[in-house]
Coordinates of C-alpha atoms (C1' of nucleotides) in Angstrom, one line a residue:
Chain A
X84 CA 30.0 10.3 41.4
X85 CA 27.5 8.4 39.2
X86 CA 31.3 10.4 37.1
X87 CA 33.4 8.8 38.7
X88 CA 31.9 5.0 37.7
X89 CA 30.9 6.3 33.8
X90 CA 34.7 5.9 34.0
X91 CA 35.6 3.0 35.6
X92 CA 32.7 1.1 33.1
X93 CA 34.4 3.0 30.4
X94 CA 38.1 1.9 31.6
X95 CA 36.6 -1.5 32.0
X96 CA 34.8 -1.7 28.5
X97 CA 38.1 -0.5 26.9
X98 CA 39.2 -4.1 28.0
X99 CA 36.7 -5.8 27.5
X100 CA 36.9 -9.0 24.7
X101 CA 33.8 -10.5 23.6
X102 CA 35.4 -13.0 23.6
X103 CA 36.7 -13.7 26.7
X104 CA 34.0 -13.7 28.7
X105 CA 30.4 -15.6 28.6
X106 CA 27.7 -15.1 26.1
X107 CA 24.7 -16.1 26.7
X108 CA 21.8 -18.6 25.1
X109 CA 19.7 -17.4 23.1
X110 CA 16.2 -18.7 22.4
X111 CA 12.4 -18.1 20.5
X112 CA 9.7 -18.1 22.2
X113 CA 6.1 -18.1 20.9
X114 CA 2.4 -16.9 21.4
X115 CA 0.7 -18.5 18.7
X116 CA -3.0 -17.9 18.9
X117 CA -5.9 -18.3 17.6
X118 CA -9.4 -17.8 18.5
X119 CA -12.1 -21.7 18.4
X120 CA -15.4 -21.6 19.7
X121 CA -15.0 -17.6 19.8
X122 CA -12.3 -18.2 22.7
X123 CA -8.5 -16.9 22.3
X124 CA -6.7 -19.7 22.3
X125 CA -3.0 -20.4 22.4
X126 CA -0.5 -23.2 22.0
X127 CA 1.2 -24.4 25.1
X128 CA 3.0 -28.0 25.7
X129 CA 3.7 -29.2 29.0
X130 CA 7.4 -29.1 30.3
X131 CA 8.9 -33.0 30.7
X132 CA 11.6 -32.0 32.1
X133 CA 13.4 -30.0 35.2
X134 CA 12.7 -26.7 35.7
X135 CA 9.3 -26.3 35.5
X136 CA 8.1 -30.4 35.3
X137 CA 4.9 -30.7 33.9
X138 CA 4.2 -27.0 33.4
X139 CA 2.9 -25.4 30.7
X140 CA 4.9 -23.4 28.5
X141 CA 4.8 -21.1 25.8
X142 CA 6.5 -23.1 22.5
X143 CA 10.5 -22.2 22.1
X144 CA 13.5 -23.7 20.8
X145 CA 18.0 -22.7 20.6
X146 CA 18.7 -20.5 17.7
X147 CA 21.1 -21.9 16.1
X148 CA 24.5 -20.0 16.0
X149 CA 27.7 -20.1 14.6
X150 CA 31.0 -17.7 14.5
X151 CA 32.1 -18.0 11.3
X152 CA 32.6 -14.7 9.7
X153 CA 30.9 -15.9 6.3
X154 CA 28.1 -18.1 8.6
X155 CA 26.6 -17.3 11.3
X156 CA 23.3 -19.3 11.1
X157 CA 19.9 -18.8 11.0
X158 CA 18.5 -14.7 11.6
X159 CA 16.0 -14.5 14.5
X160 CA 12.8 -14.1 12.3
X161 CA 14.2 -17.8 10.8
X162 CA 14.3 -19.7 13.7
X163 CA 10.2 -17.8 15.0
X164 CA 9.7 -19.6 11.2
X165 CA 11.6 -22.3 12.6
X166 CA 9.7 -23.6 15.5
X167 CA 6.2 -22.2 14.2
X168 CA 6.6 -24.9 11.1
X169 CA 7.8 -27.2 13.5
X170 CA 5.5 -26.8 16.6
X171 CA 2.1 -26.2 14.0
X172 CA 3.6 -28.4 10.7
X173 CA 2.2 -25.5 9.1
X174 CA 3.1 -23.9 6.1
X175 CA 5.3 -20.8 6.7
X176 CA 3.5 -18.3 4.9
X177 CA -0.7 -19.2 5.9
X178 CA 0.7 -17.7 9.5
X179 CA 1.0 -14.7 10.8
X180 CA 4.1 -13.9 12.1
X181 CA 5.7 -10.5 13.8
X182 CA 8.7 -10.2 17.3
X183 CA 7.1 -8.8 19.9
X184 CA 10.2 -8.6 21.9
X185 CA 13.5 -9.5 23.5
X186 CA 13.2 -10.9 27.8
X187 CA 16.4 -11.8 29.3
X188 CA 16.2 -10.7 33.2
X189 CA 18.5 -12.7 34.3
X190 CA 17.0 -15.9 36.5
X191 CA 14.6 -16.5 34.2
X192 CA 15.9 -19.8 33.4
X193 CA 17.2 -20.8 36.9
X194 CA 20.2 -23.0 34.5
X195 CA 22.2 -20.6 32.9
X196 CA 22.1 -17.1 31.2
X197 CA 19.2 -17.4 28.7
X198 CA 17.9 -14.4 26.3
X199 CA 14.5 -14.2 24.4
X200 CA 13.6 -12.7 21.7
X201 CA 9.2 -13.5 21.4
X202 CA 7.6 -13.4 19.2
X203 CA 3.9 -14.0 18.4
X204 CA 2.1 -16.0 15.7
X205 CA -1.7 -15.2 14.7
X206 CA -3.4 -18.7 13.2
X207 CA -6.7 -19.1 10.8
X208 CA -9.6 -21.4 13.4
X209 CA -9.6 -22.9 9.7
X210 CA -6.2 -24.1 9.9
X211 CA -5.9 -24.6 14.0
X212 CA -7.4 -28.4 14.5
X213 CA -4.6 -29.1 12.6
X214 CA -2.2 -27.9 14.2
X215 CA -2.1 -31.5 16.5
X216 CA -1.6 -33.7 13.3
X217 CA 1.3 -32.1 12.2
X218 CA 3.2 -31.0 15.4
X219 CA 6.5 -32.2 17.1
X220 CA 6.7 -34.6 19.6
X221 CA 6.0 -32.6 22.1
X222 CA 2.4 -32.7 23.1
X223 CA 1.3 -28.9 22.2
X224 CA -2.5 -28.5 22.8
X225 CA -4.8 -24.8 22.5
X226 CA -5.1 -23.5 26.1
X227 CA -8.0 -21.3 26.3
X228 CA -5.8 -17.7 27.9
X229 CA -8.4 -17.2 30.4
X230 CA -6.4 -20.7 31.9
X231 CA -3.6 -19.9 30.7
X232 CA -2.1 -19.1 34.4
X233 CA 1.0 -19.9 36.1
X234 CA 3.5 -21.0 33.3
X235 CA 7.1 -21.9 33.2
X236 CA 9.6 -19.2 33.3
X237 CA 7.8 -15.8 32.4
X238 CA 6.2 -17.1 30.3
X239 CA 3.2 -15.4 32.1
X240 CA 4.5 -12.1 31.1
X241 CA 5.2 -12.6 27.9
X242 CA 1.4 -14.2 27.3
X243 CA 0.3 -11.1 28.4
X244 CA 2.7 -9.1 26.4
X245 CA 2.0 -10.4 23.7
X246 CA -1.8 -10.3 24.5
X247 CA -1.6 -6.4 24.9
X248 CA 0.6 -5.8 21.8
X249 CA -2.2 -7.6 19.5
X250 CA -5.3 -5.6 21.6
X251 CA -3.1 -2.5 20.7
X252 CA -2.3 -3.7 16.9
X253 CA -6.4 -3.9 16.2
X254 CA -7.0 -1.8 14.9
X255 CA -4.5 -0.7 13.5
X256 CA -3.2 -3.0 11.1
X257 CA -3.9 -5.7 9.7
X258 CA -3.6 -8.7 12.3
X259 CA -7.6 -9.1 12.3
X260 CA -7.9 -10.3 8.8
X261 CA -5.0 -13.5 9.9
X262 CA -7.9 -14.6 12.7
X263 CA -10.8 -15.5 10.4
X264 CA -10.7 -17.6 7.1
X265 CA -9.3 -17.0 3.4
X266 CA -12.8 -14.9 3.2
X267 CA -15.1 -14.6 6.4
X268 CA -18.5 -12.9 6.8
X269 CA -19.0 -9.8 8.4
X270 CA -19.4 -10.9 11.8
X271 CA -16.9 -13.3 12.0
X272 CA -14.3 -10.2 11.4
X273 CA -17.0 -9.1 14.4
X274 CA -16.1 -12.0 16.8
X275 CA -12.6 -11.4 16.3
X276 CA -12.8 -7.9 17.7
X277 CA -15.2 -8.9 20.1
X278 CA -13.3 -11.7 21.7
X279 CA -9.8 -10.3 21.4
X280 CA -11.3 -6.5 23.2
X281 CA -12.9 -9.0 25.3
X282 CA -16.2 -7.3 25.4
X283 CA -19.2 -6.9 23.2
X284 CA -19.4 -4.3 19.6
X285 CA -23.3 -3.3 18.3
X286 CA -23.8 -5.5 15.0
X287 CA -25.0 -2.1 13.0
X288 CA -22.0 -0.2 13.7
X289 CA -19.0 -2.7 13.4
X290 CA -20.8 -3.1 9.7
X291 CA -20.5 0.8 9.1
X292 CA -17.0 0.4 9.9
X293 CA -16.1 -2.7 7.7
X294 CA -18.2 -1.3 4.5
X295 CA -16.0 2.0 5.4
X296 CA -13.1 0.0 4.4
X297 CA -14.5 -2.1 1.6
X298 CA -15.0 1.4 0.2
X299 CA -11.2 2.6 1.0
X300 CA -10.4 -0.9 -1.0
X301 CA -8.6 -2.5 2.2
X302 CA -11.6 -5.3 1.6
X303 CA -13.0 -6.7 -1.6
X304 CA -16.9 -8.1 -1.8
X305 CA -15.7 -12.2 -2.3
X306 CA -18.1 -14.6 -4.1
X307 CA -20.0 -16.8 -2.2
X308 CA -21.8 -16.4 0.6
X309 CA -21.9 -17.9 4.8
X310 CA -24.7 -19.7 6.1
X311 CA -25.5 -18.6 9.4
X312 CA -28.6 -19.6 11.9
X313 CA -30.8 -17.7 9.6
X314 CA -29.6 -15.8 6.7
X315 CA -27.1 -16.1 4.8
X316 CA -24.1 -13.6 5.1
X317 CA -21.7 -12.2 2.2
X318 CA -18.4 -12.6 2.6
X319 CA -15.5 -10.7 1.9
X320 CA -11.3 -10.9 1.7
X321 CA -8.4 -9.8 2.6
X322 CA -6.1 -7.2 0.0
X323 CA -2.6 -7.3 0.2
X324 CA 0.1 -5.4 -0.9
X325 CA -3.0 -2.8 -0.5
X326 CA 0.0 -0.3 -1.3
X327 CA 0.1 -0.8 -4.6
X328 CA -3.3 -0.5 -5.4
X329 CA -4.6 2.8 -3.9
X330 CA -1.2 4.8 -5.4
X331 CA -2.7 3.1 -8.4
X332 CA -6.1 4.1 -8.8
X333 CA -5.5 6.8 -6.6
X334 CA -6.2 7.7 -3.2
X335 CA -9.7 9.2 -3.9
X336 CA -8.8 10.5 -0.1
X337 CA -12.9 10.8 2.1
X338 CA -11.4 14.8 3.7
Chain B
X235 CA 7.4 -33.4 3.1
X236 CA 7.0 -30.7 5.5
X237 CA 6.0 -33.5 8.0
X238 CA 9.3 -35.1 7.7
X239 CA 11.0 -31.9 7.3
X240 CA 9.6 -30.9 11.0
X241 CA 10.3 -34.8 12.1
X242 CA 13.7 -34.3 11.1
X243 CA 14.1 -31.2 13.3
X244 CA 12.3 -32.2 16.1
X245 CA 15.0 -35.2 16.5
X246 CA 18.0 -32.8 16.2
X247 CA 16.2 -30.9 18.4
X248 CA 16.5 -34.1 20.8
X249 CA 19.7 -34.1 21.3
X250 CA 20.0 -30.7 20.9
X251 CA 22.4 -29.9 24.3
X252 CA 23.0 -25.4 24.2
X253 CA 26.5 -26.2 26.3
X254 CA 27.5 -28.3 22.7
X255 CA 27.0 -24.8 20.7
X256 CA 28.3 -21.9 19.6
X257 CA 25.5 -19.0 21.0
X258 CA 25.8 -15.7 20.5
X259 CA 27.1 -12.5 21.2
X260 CA 24.7 -10.6 23.3
X261 CA 24.6 -5.9 22.9
X262 CA 22.0 -3.1 23.8
X263 CA 22.4 -0.7 21.3
X264 CA 20.7 2.6 21.9
X265 CA 18.9 5.4 19.4
X266 CA 20.0 8.8 22.2
X267 CA 17.0 11.2 20.4
X268 CA 16.5 14.9 21.2
X269 CA 15.4 18.3 20.1
X270 CA 17.3 21.0 19.0
X271 CA 16.9 24.1 17.4
X272 CA 13.9 21.7 15.9
X273 CA 15.7 19.8 14.7
X274 CA 15.9 16.0 15.7
X275 CA 18.9 14.5 16.3
X276 CA 20.4 11.3 17.8
X277 CA 23.6 10.6 19.2
X278 CA 26.2 8.5 17.2
X279 CA 29.5 7.5 17.8
X280 CA 32.6 7.1 15.8
X281 CA 34.7 3.7 15.8
X282 CA 37.6 3.9 15.9
X283 CA 38.0 -0.3 15.2
X284 CA 37.1 -2.4 12.1
X285 CA 34.6 -3.1 10.7
X286 CA 33.4 -0.3 9.7
X287 CA 36.2 2.2 10.5
X288 CA 35.3 6.0 11.0
X289 CA 31.3 5.3 10.1
X290 CA 28.8 7.0 12.7
X291 CA 27.1 3.9 14.6
X292 CA 24.7 3.7 17.9
X293 CA 26.2 3.9 20.9
X294 CA 26.0 0.1 22.7
X295 CA 28.0 -2.6 24.1
X296 CA 28.0 -6.1 25.3
X297 CA 25.1 -7.0 27.8
X298 CA 27.2 -8.4 31.5
X299 CA 26.7 -12.4 30.9
X300 CA 27.5 -14.6 33.9
X301 CA 26.8 -18.8 33.4
X302 CA 26.3 -19.3 37.0
X303 CA 22.7 -20.6 39.0
X304 CA 22.8 -18.0 41.4
X305 CA 24.4 -15.0 39.3
X306 CA 23.2 -14.7 36.1
X307 CA 25.2 -10.7 35.0
X308 CA 22.5 -8.1 33.9
X309 CA 19.1 -7.5 32.7
X310 CA 18.7 -5.8 29.5
X311 CA 16.7 -3.0 31.0
X312 CA 19.7 -2.6 33.1
X313 CA 22.5 -3.1 30.7
X314 CA 20.9 -0.5 29.1
X315 CA 20.1 1.6 31.5
X316 CA 24.3 1.3 32.2
X317 CA 25.1 2.3 28.9
X318 CA 22.8 4.9 28.7
X319 CA 24.4 6.6 31.5
X320 CA 28.4 5.5 30.8
X321 CA 27.3 7.2 27.2
X322 CA 26.0 10.4 28.4
X323 CA 26.6 10.3 31.8
X324 CA 23.0 11.8 32.3
X325 CA 21.3 10.9 36.0
X326 CA 19.4 7.7 35.5
X327 CA 15.7 7.9 35.2
X328 CA 16.3 11.7 33.7
X329 CA 16.2 10.1 30.9
X330 CA 13.3 8.0 28.7
X331 CA 14.4 4.4 27.7
X332 CA 12.1 1.6 26.2
X333 CA 13.4 -1.1 24.9
X334 CA 13.1 -0.7 20.8
X335 CA 13.2 -5.0 19.2
X336 CA 15.8 -7.3 18.5
X337 CA 17.7 -7.2 15.8
X338 CA 19.5 -11.0 14.7
X339 CA 20.4 -10.8 11.2
X340 CA 23.2 -13.2 10.4
X341 CA 26.7 -11.4 9.4
X342 CA 25.2 -8.1 10.4
X343 CA 28.7 -8.4 11.8
X344 CA 31.4 -9.7 9.6
X345 CA 33.4 -10.6 13.0
X346 CA 31.1 -12.9 14.7
X347 CA 27.6 -13.7 15.3
X348 CA 26.5 -10.7 17.3
X349 CA 22.6 -10.4 18.2
X350 CA 21.6 -6.9 19.2
X351 CA 18.7 -5.5 21.8
X352 CA 18.0 -2.4 20.6
X353 CA 16.6 0.5 23.0
X354 CA 15.4 4.2 22.3
X355 CA 15.7 6.6 24.5
X356 CA 14.7 10.3 24.9
X357 CA 16.4 13.4 26.8
X358 CA 15.3 16.6 26.9
X359 CA 16.2 18.9 25.5
X360 CA 18.2 20.6 28.6
X361 CA 20.3 17.8 29.6
X362 CA 20.8 17.7 25.4
X363 CA 24.1 19.8 25.6
X364 CA 25.2 18.3 29.0
X365 CA 25.8 15.2 27.2
X366 CA 29.4 15.1 26.1
X367 CA 31.4 16.5 29.3
X368 CA 30.1 13.4 30.5
X369 CA 30.1 10.5 28.5
X370 CA 32.9 8.8 28.5
X371 CA 36.1 8.6 26.2
X372 CA 34.6 7.5 22.8
X373 CA 33.4 10.8 21.3
X374 CA 29.5 10.8 21.0
X375 CA 28.0 13.4 18.9
X376 CA 24.7 14.6 18.7
X377 CA 23.9 14.4 14.6
X378 CA 20.5 15.8 13.1
X379 CA 18.5 12.8 11.5
X380 CA 18.4 14.1 8.5
X381 CA 22.0 13.9 8.7
X382 CA 22.7 10.1 10.1
X383 CA 23.1 7.9 6.9
X384 CA 25.3 5.2 6.2
X385 CA 25.1 4.1 9.6
X386 CA 27.8 1.6 11.0
X387 CA 26.6 -2.4 10.9
X388 CA 22.7 -2.4 10.6
X389 CA 22.1 0.8 12.8
X390 CA 20.5 2.4 9.4
X391 CA 17.0 0.0 10.4
X392 CA 17.3 0.1 13.3
X393 CA 17.3 4.3 13.8
X394 CA 14.6 3.6 11.3
X395 CA 12.5 1.3 13.4
X396 CA 12.6 3.8 16.5
X397 CA 12.0 6.9 14.7
X398 CA 8.4 4.8 13.5
X399 CA 8.0 3.4 17.0
X400 CA 8.8 7.4 18.2
X401 CA 6.2 8.8 16.1
X402 CA 3.3 5.5 16.3
X403 CA 3.7 6.7 20.4
X404 CA 3.2 10.0 20.0
X405 CA 0.0 10.1 20.7
X406 CA -1.1 7.1 22.9
X407 CA 2.1 7.6 24.9
X408 CA 4.0 10.2 27.4
X409 CA 7.0 10.3 25.0
X410 CA 6.3 14.1 24.3
X411 CA 6.6 14.8 27.8
X412 CA 10.3 13.4 27.4
X413 CA 11.5 15.8 25.1
X414 CA 10.2 19.0 26.5
X415 CA 11.8 20.5 29.6
X416 CA 9.9 19.1 33.1
X417 CA 8.0 23.0 32.4
X418 CA 6.7 23.5 29.5
X419 CA 4.6 26.5 27.3
X420 CA 2.3 24.6 24.7
X421 CA 4.4 26.3 22.0
X422 CA 7.4 24.0 22.7
X423 CA 5.0 20.7 23.0
X424 CA 3.6 21.1 20.0
X425 CA 6.6 21.9 18.5
X426 CA 7.7 18.0 19.7
X427 CA 4.7 16.5 17.6
X428 CA 5.9 19.4 14.1
X429 CA 9.4 18.1 15.0
X430 CA 8.9 14.6 14.8
X431 CA 5.6 14.0 13.0
X432 CA 7.9 16.3 10.4
X433 CA 4.9 18.6 9.6
X434 CA 3.1 21.9 11.5
X435 CA 0.5 21.5 13.5
X436 CA -2.8 24.7 13.6
X437 CA -1.7 26.6 17.1
X438 CA -5.3 27.3 17.9
X439 CA -6.4 23.4 16.9
X440 CA -3.2 21.8 19.3
X441 CA -4.1 24.4 21.7
X442 CA -7.8 22.3 22.2
X443 CA -6.0 19.2 22.0
X444 CA -3.5 20.4 24.9
X445 CA -5.9 21.8 27.4
X446 CA -8.0 19.3 26.8
X447 CA -5.5 17.2 28.4
X448 CA -5.1 19.9 31.5
X449 CA -9.3 19.2 32.0
X450 CA -8.7 15.4 32.2
X451 CA -5.4 15.4 34.3
X452 CA -2.9 14.6 32.7
X453 CA -1.0 17.4 32.2
X454 CA -1.5 20.7 35.1
X455 CA -0.3 24.3 35.3
X456 CA 2.9 25.1 36.5
X457 CA 4.2 28.5 37.9
X458 CA 6.2 30.7 35.6
X459 CA 5.7 32.4 32.2
X460 CA 7.8 31.1 29.4
X461 CA 9.9 34.2 26.8
X462 CA 9.6 34.5 23.8
X463 CA 9.3 37.3 21.0
X464 CA 5.8 38.2 22.0
X465 CA 3.3 37.8 24.7
X466 CA 5.2 35.3 27.4
X467 CA 3.0 32.0 27.7
X468 CA 1.8 30.4 30.6
X469 CA 3.9 26.8 31.7
X470 CA 2.6 23.3 32.6
X471 CA 3.7 19.8 33.9
X472 CA 3.7 16.7 32.9
X473 CA 1.5 15.4 35.0
X474 CA 3.1 11.1 36.2
X475 CA 1.2 8.4 38.2
X476 CA -1.5 9.4 37.0
X477 CA -3.4 6.5 37.3
X478 CA -3.3 6.8 40.4
X479 CA -5.3 10.6 40.8
X480 CA -7.5 9.2 38.7
X481 CA -8.5 6.3 40.4
X482 CA -9.2 7.8 43.3
X483 CA -10.3 11.7 42.1
X484 CA -13.2 9.9 40.2
X485 CA -13.4 9.3 36.4
X486 CA -14.9 12.1 35.6
X487 CA -15.0 10.9 32.5
X488 CA -16.2 13.5 29.5
X489 CA -19.1 11.2 27.6
Chain C
dT118 C1' -44.9 -18.6 12.5
dC119 C1' -41.5 -17.2 15.0
dA120 C1' -36.7 -16.9 15.9
dA121 C1' -32.4 -15.6 14.7
dA122 C1' -29.0 -12.6 12.1
dA123 C1' -28.6 -9.8 8.2
dG124 C1' -29.0 -5.2 6.5
dT125 C1' -30.7 -0.5 6.6
dG126 C1' -32.0 4.1 9.1
dT127 C1' -31.6 7.9 12.2
dT128 C1' -29.9 11.2 16.2
dT129 C1' -26.7 11.7 19.2
dC130 C1' -22.1 14.1 20.2
dT131 C1' -17.0 14.5 20.2
dC132 C1' -13.0 15.3 17.7
dG133 C1' -10.3 17.0 13.5
dT134 C1' -9.8 20.5 10.6
dA135 C1' -9.5 25.1 8.6
dC136 C1' -9.5 29.3 9.3
dA137 C1' -10.5 34.1 10.8
dC138 C1' -10.0 37.4 14.3
dC139 C1' -8.6 39.7 18.9
dC140 C1' -5.2 40.8 22.3
dA141 C1' -0.9 41.2 25.5
dT142 C1' 4.3 42.3 24.7
dG143 C1' 8.7 42.9 23.4
dT144 C1' 11.3 45.9 19.4
Chain D
dA74 C1' 3.1 51.7 15.2
dC75 C1' 3.5 47.7 14.0
dA76 C1' 5.6 42.5 13.7
dT77 C1' 5.1 38.2 16.7
dG78 C1' 2.7 34.4 18.8
dG79 C1' -0.7 33.7 22.6
dG80 C1' -5.2 33.3 22.4
dT81 C1' -10.1 32.6 20.9
dG82 C1' -14.6 31.1 18.4
dT83 C1' -16.6 29.3 14.4
dA84 C1' -18.1 26.0 11.1
dC85 C1' -18.0 21.7 8.5
dG86 C1' -17.6 16.3 8.3
dA87 C1' -16.1 12.2 9.3
dG88 C1' -16.7 8.9 12.7
dA89 C1' -18.1 6.2 17.3
dA90 C1' -22.4 4.8 20.4
dA91 C1' -26.8 4.3 22.0
dC92 C1' -30.9 2.7 19.0
dA93 C1' -34.8 1.4 16.5
dC94 C1' -36.7 -0.9 13.3
dT95 C1' -36.9 -3.8 8.1
dT96 C1' -35.6 -7.8 5.3
dT97 C1' -34.4 -12.6 4.4
dT98 C1' -33.8 -16.6 5.8
dG99 C1' -33.6 -22.1 8.9
dA100 C1' -36.3 -24.6 11.5

DNA sequence: TCAAAAGTGTTTCTCGTACACCCATGT
DNA sequence: ACATGGGTGTACGAGAAACACTTTTGA
């Protein structure tokens, strides 16, 4: 019975020519995150038209596509980077950008079939205030993720997936360093972990983890001090291209 | 200058009506994995037509789309499940299926712009031999991932991403249990880890990890024994819906 | 001088790793 | 009898967690 069905599908496919059938619109949607005031914020735009008029939504736009054999338009990463620049006015490269997932349930857009490739972006808190200035016509604004409910389309689900992803990657990858200034104190990095994970961390224990990363060459000391409410703190810098460095300077693994 | 550009883009977008612009074809591509003969295998099809005629490729097909306001065709997960059933003839539900990522670089398909949403599927070794019987007309066959080179399109990259993903998720999620029979011995699960990670694991240490999972209720003993070259081994079963069970029976966390 | 946060140290527990060893079974 | 692999125990070190304590600064 499933076998019969499979054969019918196969027969269908054999005669299926994409040119003859409708194609979906494809968009990129962006979950642009930053941390200000010890709070995780997401950049949202208010929809001017139906559907979901007046509701908040993730910024996004259509992927520019051409059908040619030589020219086929922009890639997905390219489209996401372009939208990001349009929406924030920030230099590309100063913002961390990574693909999240594709969302393509039918009727997620009531007008027509739209498949969206979602990306998430992480903006340093030092750059966050500059966003509105450079942004495009639509009024984009930072909204606390705690308040980001009842978004348009399926954007609640996309946002939730992005938050889960960032939380998962916090310890494994370098995303945390995209949410602090170029140079940062131990406390500032700890604050990022605390805000993303939603719980307080022991300063002493975090410090030990941090210093271990320094020994491993993941982080290096930087010049200057960070002024605080009390004693000034040392600042550090994230070391990019650390794979090359590690290979060069011999592992020295703590094993 | 980026500001000027951003404004130009904004003006463009305001007049941008998706109906007026070309849309890409959207496909799902499947990385279907199994383990047989202590070797990780991927299901590939040989292409009958240009481009890449004669080359091996990941199975896949177009997402069926409608443009209506009521009917918009099938969802991405649905399309992937359908393709999986067509290609393997296996019951849906007996195979693990998860979205991997979207691949949409221009010119990845020389004919026209195609954006592909890739999925990976994990087939139990007990079901792997049944695949060719139920599959559709195209000759699908299991190929060792070590030999799966020079695939059509950008399928090398998709395969590599799938392997990296499975490797990453091995310890964190339940994917390992999708690569053993319904009931399995400790050794069988260890073999999965060894094949995926590509290195030998200490049998004694793995056993301890395994028994800890039994205590945590992730795995439960099953009836029967597995015959080996020597002493028969006990078999176990993966416990699904363990979140519900955990909530019901009180954590009893080993803390 | 006092509060706040940087920075240091200690103790305990768990886990991963390496490795030695016993035991049951089929050939 | 013996090799094979199941099953068990031990010892070491790294790291997570909890927590007490000292030091340096700004207000």
